[in-house]
XYZ file of C-alpha atoms in Angstrom:
345
model
C 24.854 17.958 14.766
C 24.530 15.224 17.394
C 25.511 11.570 17.162
C 26.717 8.603 19.205
C 30.154 7.243 18.310
C 29.319 3.833 19.843
C 25.514 3.529 19.654
C 25.665 -0.255 20.183
C 26.464 0.403 23.869
C 22.930 1.735 24.340
C 21.818 -1.903 24.526
C 23.189 -1.883 28.090
C 20.102 0.158 29.035
C 18.356 -3.217 29.163
C 20.054 -3.635 32.549
C 17.706 -1.044 34.080
C 14.353 -2.884 33.813
C 16.098 -6.138 34.814
C 17.643 -4.533 37.909
C 14.360 -2.820 38.811
C 12.462 -6.084 38.455
C 14.932 -7.889 40.738
C 14.617 -5.144 43.361
C 10.809 -5.291 43.345
C 10.985 -9.091 43.614
C 13.419 -8.802 46.556
C 11.078 -6.410 48.419
C 8.109 -8.693 47.778
C 10.050 -11.725 49.006
C 11.218 -9.861 52.105
C 7.659 -8.871 52.989
C 6.499 -12.472 52.582
C 9.256 -13.744 54.861
C 8.499 -11.104 57.512
C 4.777 -11.867 57.428
C 5.602 -15.383 58.600
C 7.043 -14.031 61.851
C 4.086 -11.939 62.909
C 1.970 -8.815 62.472
C 3.658 -6.271 60.146
C 2.722 -3.306 62.387
C 4.313 -5.042 65.368
C 7.445 -5.850 63.406
C 7.826 -2.142 62.463
C 8.007 -1.303 66.135
C 10.682 -3.985 66.630
C 12.713 -2.576 63.686
C 12.504 1.220 64.123
C 15.550 1.865 61.913
C 14.184 0.013 58.871
C 13.212 2.267 55.948
C 11.566 1.186 52.676
C 11.716 4.712 51.289
C 15.498 4.829 51.677
C 15.772 1.573 49.742
C 13.752 2.991 46.877
C 15.696 6.244 47.008
C 19.016 4.369 46.707
C 17.753 2.238 43.831
C 16.482 5.258 41.880
C 19.856 6.993 42.340
C 21.695 3.855 41.218
C 19.505 3.436 38.128
C 20.035 7.069 37.182
C 23.790 6.573 37.592
C 23.660 3.515 35.309
C 21.629 5.459 32.750
C 24.123 8.324 32.614
C 27.045 5.875 32.485
C 25.514 3.929 29.561
C 24.871 7.110 27.581
C 28.454 8.088 28.335
C 29.707 4.740 27.021
C 27.695 5.330 23.830
C 29.972 8.291 23.135
C 27.729 11.352 22.654
C 29.290 13.852 20.260
C 28.304 17.231 18.869
C 29.434 18.310 15.423
C 31.555 21.404 15.679
C 32.759 22.047 12.154
C 31.131 21.965 8.725
C 33.459 21.078 5.871
C 32.887 20.593 2.179
C 33.328 17.026 0.987
C 33.862 16.176 -2.662
C 32.731 12.869 -4.107
C 32.338 11.585 -7.632
C 28.908 10.330 -8.579
C 25.705 10.817 -10.512
C 22.190 11.834 -9.569
C 19.483 9.216 -9.919
C 15.762 9.791 -9.467
C 13.379 6.845 -9.416
C 9.793 7.618 -10.428
C 7.563 4.879 -9.029
C 3.993 4.306 -10.182
C 1.689 4.020 -7.142
C -1.640 3.776 -8.960
C -4.056 1.043 -7.932
C -3.052 -1.100 -10.900
C 0.302 -1.640 -9.167
C -1.508 -3.912 -6.694
C -1.896 -6.550 -9.428
C -0.232 -9.836 -8.531
C 1.137 -10.963 -11.897
C 4.498 -10.017 -10.348
C 4.836 -11.544 -6.881
C 3.949 -10.575 -4.209
C 2.500 -7.680 -6.229
C 3.881 -5.116 -8.633
C 4.557 -2.315 -6.178
C 6.046 -4.454 -3.398
C 8.341 -6.157 -5.886
C 9.475 -2.752 -7.150
C 10.153 -1.521 -3.605
C 12.244 -4.601 -2.851
C 14.365 -4.021 -5.950
C 14.830 -0.308 -5.177
C 15.913 -1.196 -1.641
C 18.581 -3.555 -2.983
C 19.711 -0.853 -5.408
C 20.112 1.656 -2.562
C 22.307 -0.889 -0.755
C 24.725 -0.800 -3.695
C 25.056 2.983 -3.844
C 28.211 4.571 -2.440
C 28.701 8.134 -3.628
C 25.722 8.674 -5.944
C 22.680 10.699 -4.979
C 19.192 9.249 -5.153
C 15.710 10.749 -5.121
C 12.209 9.262 -5.105
C 9.087 10.456 -6.913
C 5.683 8.801 -6.660
C 2.962 9.262 -9.217
C -0.542 8.170 -10.137
C -2.922 10.806 -11.515
C -0.436 13.375 -10.226
C 3.232 13.316 -9.196
C 4.945 14.228 -5.921
C 8.502 14.286 -4.625
C 8.747 11.638 -1.938
C 12.470 12.229 -1.300
C 14.657 15.011 -2.771
C 18.007 13.914 -4.225
C 20.293 12.943 -1.358
C 23.117 10.627 -0.413
C 21.383 9.792 2.876
C 20.624 6.189 2.006
C 19.106 5.430 5.418
C 16.463 8.093 4.836
C 15.942 6.820 1.294
C 15.047 3.351 2.569
C 12.841 4.810 5.287
C 10.848 6.891 2.789
C 10.729 3.922 0.420
C 9.131 1.712 3.069
C 6.279 4.220 3.516
C 5.280 4.154 -0.154
C 1.946 2.472 -0.858
C -0.830 2.527 -3.470
C -3.397 5.195 -2.788
C -0.907 7.654 -1.274
C -1.594 9.852 -4.308
C -5.261 10.760 -4.031
C -5.861 11.293 -7.750
C -5.934 7.988 -9.595
C -4.568 7.479 -13.088
C -1.022 7.253 -14.454
C 0.456 10.680 -15.149
C 3.858 9.430 -16.263
C 4.602 12.659 -18.137
C 4.120 14.729 -14.964
C 6.464 12.385 -13.108
C 9.196 12.814 -15.732
C 8.755 16.616 -15.776
C 8.896 16.762 -11.978
C 11.974 14.542 -11.850
C 13.744 16.640 -14.494
C 13.198 19.773 -12.401
C 14.208 18.102 -9.122
C 17.879 17.561 -9.906
C 20.551 19.852 -8.482
C 21.669 22.720 -10.731
C 25.179 21.277 -11.219
C 25.381 21.094 -15.008
C 28.318 18.674 -15.199
C 26.593 16.007 -13.106
C 25.113 13.098 -15.041
C 21.385 12.874 -14.362
C 19.296 9.739 -14.775
C 15.594 9.024 -14.319
C 14.276 5.484 -13.915
C 10.519 5.128 -14.409
C 8.938 2.002 -12.920
C 5.373 1.522 -14.122
C 2.946 -0.813 -15.858
C 2.782 1.805 -18.615
C -0.968 2.275 -18.629
C -0.857 6.012 -19.211
C -4.163 7.839 -19.232
C -3.302 11.410 -18.240
C -0.661 13.040 -20.458
C 2.099 12.560 -23.027
C 5.149 10.889 -21.387
C 7.047 10.730 -24.691
C 6.892 14.518 -25.026
C 8.058 14.850 -21.423
C 10.943 12.494 -22.200
C 11.955 14.680 -25.172
C 12.115 17.740 -22.898
C 14.244 15.784 -20.432
C 16.596 14.690 -23.236
C 17.093 18.346 -24.201
C 18.484 18.904 -20.694
C 20.881 15.988 -21.082
C 18.819 13.692 -18.857
C 18.630 9.987 -19.670
C 15.352 8.210 -18.916
C 15.314 4.457 -18.418
C 12.058 2.562 -18.055
C 11.092 -0.673 -16.341
C 7.827 -2.304 -17.326
C 6.320 -4.186 -14.432
C 3.428 -6.526 -15.146
C 2.412 -9.080 -17.763
C 0.981 -8.693 -21.234
C -1.807 -11.113 -20.307
C -2.765 -8.808 -17.477
C -4.149 -9.409 -14.014
C -7.111 -8.208 -11.932
C -6.600 -5.358 -9.469
C -7.214 -6.182 -5.797
C -9.342 -3.633 -3.982
C -6.635 -3.273 -1.315
C -3.587 -5.006 0.144
C -5.843 -6.627 2.741
C -8.574 -7.736 0.338
C -6.459 -9.441 -2.333
C -9.268 -11.770 -3.414
C -11.757 -8.918 -3.936
C -11.097 -7.287 -7.299
C -11.854 -3.873 -8.760
C -14.821 -3.793 -11.150
C -16.023 -1.342 -13.755
C -19.483 0.256 -13.968
C -20.806 -2.866 -15.739
C -19.654 -5.037 -12.835
C -16.860 -6.598 -14.892
C -13.499 -7.294 -13.263
C -10.903 -4.734 -14.410
C -7.755 -6.298 -15.881
C -4.545 -4.258 -16.014
C -2.025 -5.088 -18.742
C 1.555 -4.003 -19.276
C 1.948 -1.352 -21.987
C 5.498 -2.020 -23.172
C 5.240 0.159 -26.273
C 4.680 3.334 -24.253
C 7.552 2.632 -21.851
C 9.906 1.635 -24.660
C 9.227 4.892 -26.519
C 9.934 6.919 -23.373
C 13.319 5.235 -22.928
C 14.399 5.308 -26.584
C 13.572 9.006 -26.874
C 16.344 9.894 -24.411
C 18.843 7.189 -25.367
C 17.841 5.124 -22.375
C 16.944 1.460 -22.094
C 13.700 -0.366 -21.525
C 13.694 -3.493 -19.355
C 10.754 -5.769 -18.712
C 10.455 -6.993 -15.129
C 9.957 -10.660 -14.292
C 9.301 -12.550 -11.087
C 12.989 -13.435 -10.872
C 14.456 -10.047 -11.767
C 12.920 -6.593 -11.784
C 15.623 -5.104 -13.990
C 16.987 -2.357 -11.757
C 20.365 -3.990 -11.195
C 21.081 -4.550 -14.929
C 20.123 -0.912 -15.489
C 22.441 0.096 -12.671
C 25.286 -1.664 -14.472
C 24.474 0.512 -17.469
C 24.322 3.607 -15.274
C 27.691 2.713 -13.733
C 29.316 3.170 -17.117
C 28.470 6.859 -17.004
C 31.280 9.221 -16.166
C 31.041 10.376 -12.567
C 31.201 14.102 -11.898
C 32.371 15.792 -8.712
C 29.582 16.245 -6.180
C 30.037 18.769 -3.391
C 28.285 18.626 -0.054
C 28.773 19.983 3.428
C 29.079 17.550 6.317
C 30.152 17.721 9.949
C 33.767 16.539 9.949
C 34.791 17.216 13.550
C 32.884 16.089 16.621
C 33.493 17.051 20.248
C 33.142 14.253 22.795
C 30.657 14.944 25.582
C 30.893 11.653 27.494
C 32.907 13.155 30.367
C 29.946 15.207 31.588
C 27.701 12.142 31.715
C 30.342 10.137 33.592
C 30.749 13.018 36.066
C 27.007 12.980 36.816
C 27.074 9.160 37.139
C 29.975 9.308 39.635
C 28.245 12.049 41.643
C 25.082 9.933 41.865
C 27.107 6.906 42.998
C 28.725 9.009 45.748
C 25.279 10.153 46.905
C 24.064 6.552 46.811
C 27.054 5.501 48.938
C 26.289 7.996 51.697
C 22.559 7.280 51.799
C 22.082 4.350 54.175
C 19.334 1.779 53.739
C 18.537 2.096 57.453
C 17.913 5.193 59.499
C 20.949 6.633 61.285
C 20.605 6.754 65.064
C 22.413 10.099 65.237
C 20.383 11.833 62.533
C 17.118 10.065 63.211
C 15.483 13.314 64.179
C 16.336 14.812 60.742
C 13.731 13.534 58.309
C 14.877 14.319 54.762
C 12.075 12.363 53.164
C 9.091 14.089 54.741
C 6.311 12.499 56.755
C 6.789 9.315 58.752
C 9.349 7.001 57.175
C 8.322 3.439 56.694
């Protein structure tokens, strides 16, 4: 396992393009000044020891030395030992509806973006719990297996969008079944599913799926996102004023089905929360989840890291020594030895 102990020091790499730009500007300025004095070919004869190639060679060596030194300052480390770490937590899987109806804008900026924002804030509050992500429309897929890697969770969350599930519809039951089978086999760990959807189910029986989950000791909470009055469905995120129409050319209106979502939650002893523009409902549910007894979660992590910076510093010092001995001008005594090939400029 590789990591940097001080990754913020990598910002010093910005020195390289700045230094290179200054060097190119200095060469350009020098050529302009020399052109004032006369013909460049004549000036070369008057300055036989001058060498542009040596200047470039020294700069390249210096930049390489800086690069190795900066990476050394960042503290490269390799994990050398795997140890088992024990934490107390629960496992939480969020099943997010990504059907086209989630583009409706009765919740601002739209249903799915509002849900993603709330999930992101929830992830920020997690410490030792594991989280997983499932997306569903007419079918359900695991977007992220249960993990305590919250950085990856937010990365996968940001990539979620309507249409990523090719089959349209709202197969909430499949999502619950998939989530129930995606938890780790640790029996003592509390397992929770949070379904975020507008509740317009057209594919299966989510209540029956919730009953099966309850038999495994899994609690299902539900968040209804949308309004009872409903809203039209934009064709895409880019064409928000162009709405989806049915075969009779009527604008399709998607409405929140609270009854379905409420039944799913009640069946497992969970809670149903209706989202609003001010609060989605995830954080109040998380307060409820926090009351659950945390079980011991075991995982293997790299606990010891070997520092590797000394090798990078050694290369940087070697390059600086080489740079020191390479002169910008040709040496009279070794003029006949041409290390750079061809005729030096």
